[in-house]
Short mmCIF file of C-alpha atoms in Angstrom, two decimals:
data_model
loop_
_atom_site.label_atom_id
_atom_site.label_comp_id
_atom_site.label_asym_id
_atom_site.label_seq_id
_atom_site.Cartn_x
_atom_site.Cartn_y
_atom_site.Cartn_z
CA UNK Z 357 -18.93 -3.85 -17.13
CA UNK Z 358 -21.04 -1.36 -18.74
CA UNK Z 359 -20.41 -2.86 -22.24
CA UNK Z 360 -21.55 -6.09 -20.88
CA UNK Z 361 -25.13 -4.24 -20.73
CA UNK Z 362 -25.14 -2.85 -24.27
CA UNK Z 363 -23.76 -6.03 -26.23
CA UNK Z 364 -27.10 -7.91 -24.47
CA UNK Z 365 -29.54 -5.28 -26.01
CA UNK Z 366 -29.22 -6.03 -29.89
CA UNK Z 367 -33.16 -4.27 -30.04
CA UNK Z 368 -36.62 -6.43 -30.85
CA UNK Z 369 -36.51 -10.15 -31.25
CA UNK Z 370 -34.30 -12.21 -33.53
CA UNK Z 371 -30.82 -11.01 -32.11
CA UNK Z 372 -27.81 -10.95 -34.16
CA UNK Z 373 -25.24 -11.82 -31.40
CA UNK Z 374 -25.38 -15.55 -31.17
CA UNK Z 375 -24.30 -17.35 -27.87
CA UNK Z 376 -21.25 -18.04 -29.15
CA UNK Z 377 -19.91 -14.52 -29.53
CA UNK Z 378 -22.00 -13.55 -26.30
CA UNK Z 379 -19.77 -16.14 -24.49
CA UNK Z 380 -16.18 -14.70 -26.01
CA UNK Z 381 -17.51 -11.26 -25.44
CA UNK Z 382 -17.85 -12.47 -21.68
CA UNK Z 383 -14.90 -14.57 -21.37
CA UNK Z 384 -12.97 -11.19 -22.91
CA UNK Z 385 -14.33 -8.93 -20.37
CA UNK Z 386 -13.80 -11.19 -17.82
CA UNK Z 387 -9.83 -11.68 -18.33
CA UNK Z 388 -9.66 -7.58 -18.50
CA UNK Z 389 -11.34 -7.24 -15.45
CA UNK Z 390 -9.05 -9.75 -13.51
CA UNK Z 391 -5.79 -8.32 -15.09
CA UNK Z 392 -6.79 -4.80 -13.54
CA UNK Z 393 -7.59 -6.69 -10.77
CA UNK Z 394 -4.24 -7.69 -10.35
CA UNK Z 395 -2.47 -4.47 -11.54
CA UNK Z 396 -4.66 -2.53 -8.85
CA UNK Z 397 -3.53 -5.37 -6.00
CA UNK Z 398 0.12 -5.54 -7.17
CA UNK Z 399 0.86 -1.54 -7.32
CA UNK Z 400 -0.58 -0.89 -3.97
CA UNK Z 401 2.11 -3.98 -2.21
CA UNK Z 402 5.12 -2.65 -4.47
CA UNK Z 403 4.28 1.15 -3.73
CA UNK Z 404 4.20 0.08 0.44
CA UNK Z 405 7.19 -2.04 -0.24
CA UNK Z 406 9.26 0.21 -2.39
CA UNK Z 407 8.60 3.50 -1.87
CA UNK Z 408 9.42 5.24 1.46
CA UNK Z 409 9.74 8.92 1.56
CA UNK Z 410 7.87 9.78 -1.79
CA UNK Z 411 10.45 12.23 -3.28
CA UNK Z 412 9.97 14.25 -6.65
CA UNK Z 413 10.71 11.35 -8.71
CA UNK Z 414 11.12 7.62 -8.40
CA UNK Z 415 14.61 6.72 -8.10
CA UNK Z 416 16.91 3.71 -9.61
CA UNK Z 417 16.92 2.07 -6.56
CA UNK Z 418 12.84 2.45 -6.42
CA UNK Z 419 12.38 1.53 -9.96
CA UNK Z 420 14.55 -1.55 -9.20
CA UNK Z 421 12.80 -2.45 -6.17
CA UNK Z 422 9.34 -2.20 -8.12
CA UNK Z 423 10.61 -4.46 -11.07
CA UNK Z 424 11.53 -7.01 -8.64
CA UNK Z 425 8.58 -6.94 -6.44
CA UNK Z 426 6.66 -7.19 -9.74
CA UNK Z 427 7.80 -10.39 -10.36
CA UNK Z 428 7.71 -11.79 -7.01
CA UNK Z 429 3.85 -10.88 -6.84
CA UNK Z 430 3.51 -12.62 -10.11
CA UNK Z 431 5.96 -15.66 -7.97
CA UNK Z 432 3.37 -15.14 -5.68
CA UNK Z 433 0.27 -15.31 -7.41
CA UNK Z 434 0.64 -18.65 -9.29
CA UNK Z 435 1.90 -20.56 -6.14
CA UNK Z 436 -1.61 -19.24 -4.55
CA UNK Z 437 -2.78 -20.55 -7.73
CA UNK Z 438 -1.77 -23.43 -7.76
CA UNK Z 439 -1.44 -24.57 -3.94
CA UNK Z 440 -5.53 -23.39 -3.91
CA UNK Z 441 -6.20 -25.50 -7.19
CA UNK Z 442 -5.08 -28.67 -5.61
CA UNK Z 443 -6.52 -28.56 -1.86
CA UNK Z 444 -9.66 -27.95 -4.24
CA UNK Z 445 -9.06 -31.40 -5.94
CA UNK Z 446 -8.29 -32.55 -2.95
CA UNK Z 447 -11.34 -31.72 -1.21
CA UNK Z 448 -13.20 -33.06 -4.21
CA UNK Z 449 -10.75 -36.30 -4.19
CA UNK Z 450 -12.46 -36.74 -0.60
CA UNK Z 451 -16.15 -36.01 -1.50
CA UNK W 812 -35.23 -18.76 -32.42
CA UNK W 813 -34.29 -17.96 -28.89
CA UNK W 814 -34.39 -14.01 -28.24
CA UNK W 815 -32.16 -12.33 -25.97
CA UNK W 816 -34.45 -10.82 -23.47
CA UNK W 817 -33.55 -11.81 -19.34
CA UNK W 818 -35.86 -14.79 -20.04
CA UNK W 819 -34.47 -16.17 -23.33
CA UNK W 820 -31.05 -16.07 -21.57
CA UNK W 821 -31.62 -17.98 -18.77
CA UNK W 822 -33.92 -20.32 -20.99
CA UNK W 823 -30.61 -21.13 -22.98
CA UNK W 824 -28.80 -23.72 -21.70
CA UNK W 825 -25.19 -23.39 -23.47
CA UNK W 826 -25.57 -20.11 -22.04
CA UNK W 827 -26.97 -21.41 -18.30
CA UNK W 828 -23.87 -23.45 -18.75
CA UNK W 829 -21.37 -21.34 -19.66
CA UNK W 830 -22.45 -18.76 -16.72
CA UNK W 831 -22.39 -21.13 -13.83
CA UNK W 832 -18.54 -22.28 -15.16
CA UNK W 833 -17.58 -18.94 -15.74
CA UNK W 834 -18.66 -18.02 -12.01
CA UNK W 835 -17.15 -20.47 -10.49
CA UNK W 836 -13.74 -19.12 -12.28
CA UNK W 837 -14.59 -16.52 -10.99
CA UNK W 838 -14.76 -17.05 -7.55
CA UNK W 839 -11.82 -19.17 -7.83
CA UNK W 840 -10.21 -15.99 -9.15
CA UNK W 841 -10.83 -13.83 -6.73
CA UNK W 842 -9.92 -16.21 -3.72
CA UNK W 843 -6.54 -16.45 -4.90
CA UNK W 844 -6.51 -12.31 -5.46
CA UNK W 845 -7.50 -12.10 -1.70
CA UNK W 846 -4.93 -14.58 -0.79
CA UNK W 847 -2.54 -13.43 -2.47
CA UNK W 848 -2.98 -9.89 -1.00
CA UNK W 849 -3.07 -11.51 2.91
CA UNK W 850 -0.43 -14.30 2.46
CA UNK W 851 2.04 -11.22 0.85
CA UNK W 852 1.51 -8.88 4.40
CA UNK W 853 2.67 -12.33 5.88
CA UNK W 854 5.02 -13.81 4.17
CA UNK W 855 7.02 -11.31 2.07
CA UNK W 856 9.77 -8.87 3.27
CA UNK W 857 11.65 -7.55 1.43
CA UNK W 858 11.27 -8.48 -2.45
CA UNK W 859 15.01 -9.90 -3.84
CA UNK W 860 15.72 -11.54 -7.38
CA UNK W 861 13.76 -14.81 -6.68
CA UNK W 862 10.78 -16.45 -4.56
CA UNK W 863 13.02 -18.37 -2.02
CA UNK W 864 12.12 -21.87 -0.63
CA UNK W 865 11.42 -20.85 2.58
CA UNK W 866 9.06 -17.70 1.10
CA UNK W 867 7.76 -20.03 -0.94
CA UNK W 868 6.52 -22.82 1.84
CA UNK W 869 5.08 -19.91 3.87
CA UNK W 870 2.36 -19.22 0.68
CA UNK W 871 1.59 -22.76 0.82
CA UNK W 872 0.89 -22.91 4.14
CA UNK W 873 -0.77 -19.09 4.35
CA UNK W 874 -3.22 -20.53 1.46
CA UNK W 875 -3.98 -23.98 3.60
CA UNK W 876 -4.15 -22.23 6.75
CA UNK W 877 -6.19 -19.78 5.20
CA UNK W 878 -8.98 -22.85 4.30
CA UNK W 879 -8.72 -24.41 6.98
CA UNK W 880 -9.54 -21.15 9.20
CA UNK W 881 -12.63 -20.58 6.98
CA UNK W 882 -13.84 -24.32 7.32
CA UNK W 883 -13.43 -24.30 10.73
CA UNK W 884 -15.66 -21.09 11.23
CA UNK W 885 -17.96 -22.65 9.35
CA UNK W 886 -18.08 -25.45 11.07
CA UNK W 887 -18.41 -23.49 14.50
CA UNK W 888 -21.12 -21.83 13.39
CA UNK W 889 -22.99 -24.34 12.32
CA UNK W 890 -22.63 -25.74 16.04
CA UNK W 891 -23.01 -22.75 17.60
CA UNK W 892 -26.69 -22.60 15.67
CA UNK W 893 -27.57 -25.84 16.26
CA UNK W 894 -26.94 -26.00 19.84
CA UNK W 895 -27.41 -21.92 21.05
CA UNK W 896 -30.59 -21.45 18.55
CA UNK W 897 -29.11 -18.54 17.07
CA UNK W 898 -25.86 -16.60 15.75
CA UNK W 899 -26.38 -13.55 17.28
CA UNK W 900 -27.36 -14.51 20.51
CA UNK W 901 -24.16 -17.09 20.67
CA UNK W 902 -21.65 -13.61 19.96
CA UNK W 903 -23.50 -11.92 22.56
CA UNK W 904 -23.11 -14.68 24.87
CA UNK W 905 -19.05 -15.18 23.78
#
């Protein structure tokens, strides 16, 4: 997040960035930074799932494999999603 | 004419605003990345064309299981505190 850093330090007072751009800037940043997050997460589970004996290339069979478990992360992912978003409400239904 | 040095940030309240939301997406984020990654070792074997029901109902339960451990060692520890005087002393006791 170095850019975060740099967009903050517009030099001496009267700053040309208003919040409003700040806060897209942010919100930006912060969807980049989650879709790695998931790239990084999702390659390691389809590499252990997919790929045995690393050969010299990947195969049909591995690329197929991959594809699939691509999806099926993604599968995975939302129902987290959106099993965690309602025991939240939940929670806050019982507050 | 707020200035953005660290105090006229914090001093802005749109901006006070927008950080606490955007932290709490944040941690909401990355509680369903972690779950994700732990309910998958459990609940996944071998990926086919489609999530099926019963692969489905075991991400359900991994992610309310999953709260329900962390509540409950919260909880413990609370009681462990309150009734051995201290956290470490309670392991070390265990």
């Amino acid at each position: 997040m170095d850019s975060f850093g740099s967009d903050f330090s517009s030099g001496g007072s009267g700053a040309k960035m208003d919040t409003g751009t700040i806060m897209e800037q942010v919100k930006v940043q912060i969807a980049v930074a989650n879709a790695q997050e998931l790239l990084q997460r999702m390659t390691d589970k389809c590499f252990k799932k997919c790929i045995g004996k690393p050969g010299s290339t990947l195969d049909n069979s591995e690329q197929k494999c991959i594809a699939m478990c691509m999806d099926r992360y993604m599968d995975a992912w939302n129902t987290v999603s959106r099993t965690y978003n309602s025991r939240l409400q939940r929670e806050r239904a019982r507050l | 004419m707020q200035t953005m040095d660290g105090q006229g940030a914090t001093a802005d309240p749109q901006l006070q605003h927008f950080i606490e939301i955007e932290s709490q997406k944040q941690r909401f984020q990355q509680l369903v990345h972690q779950m994700t990654e732990v309910c998958w070792e459990k609940c996944m074997d071998k990926p086919g064309p489609k999530l099926d029901s019963r692969t489905e109902s075991c991400f359900v339960n991994c992610v309310e299981r999953f709260i329900d451990t962390s509540q409950f060692i919260l909880n413990r520890l609370e009681q462990t505190q309150r009734s051995k005087g201290g956290f470490s002393e309670s392991i070390l006791s265990e």
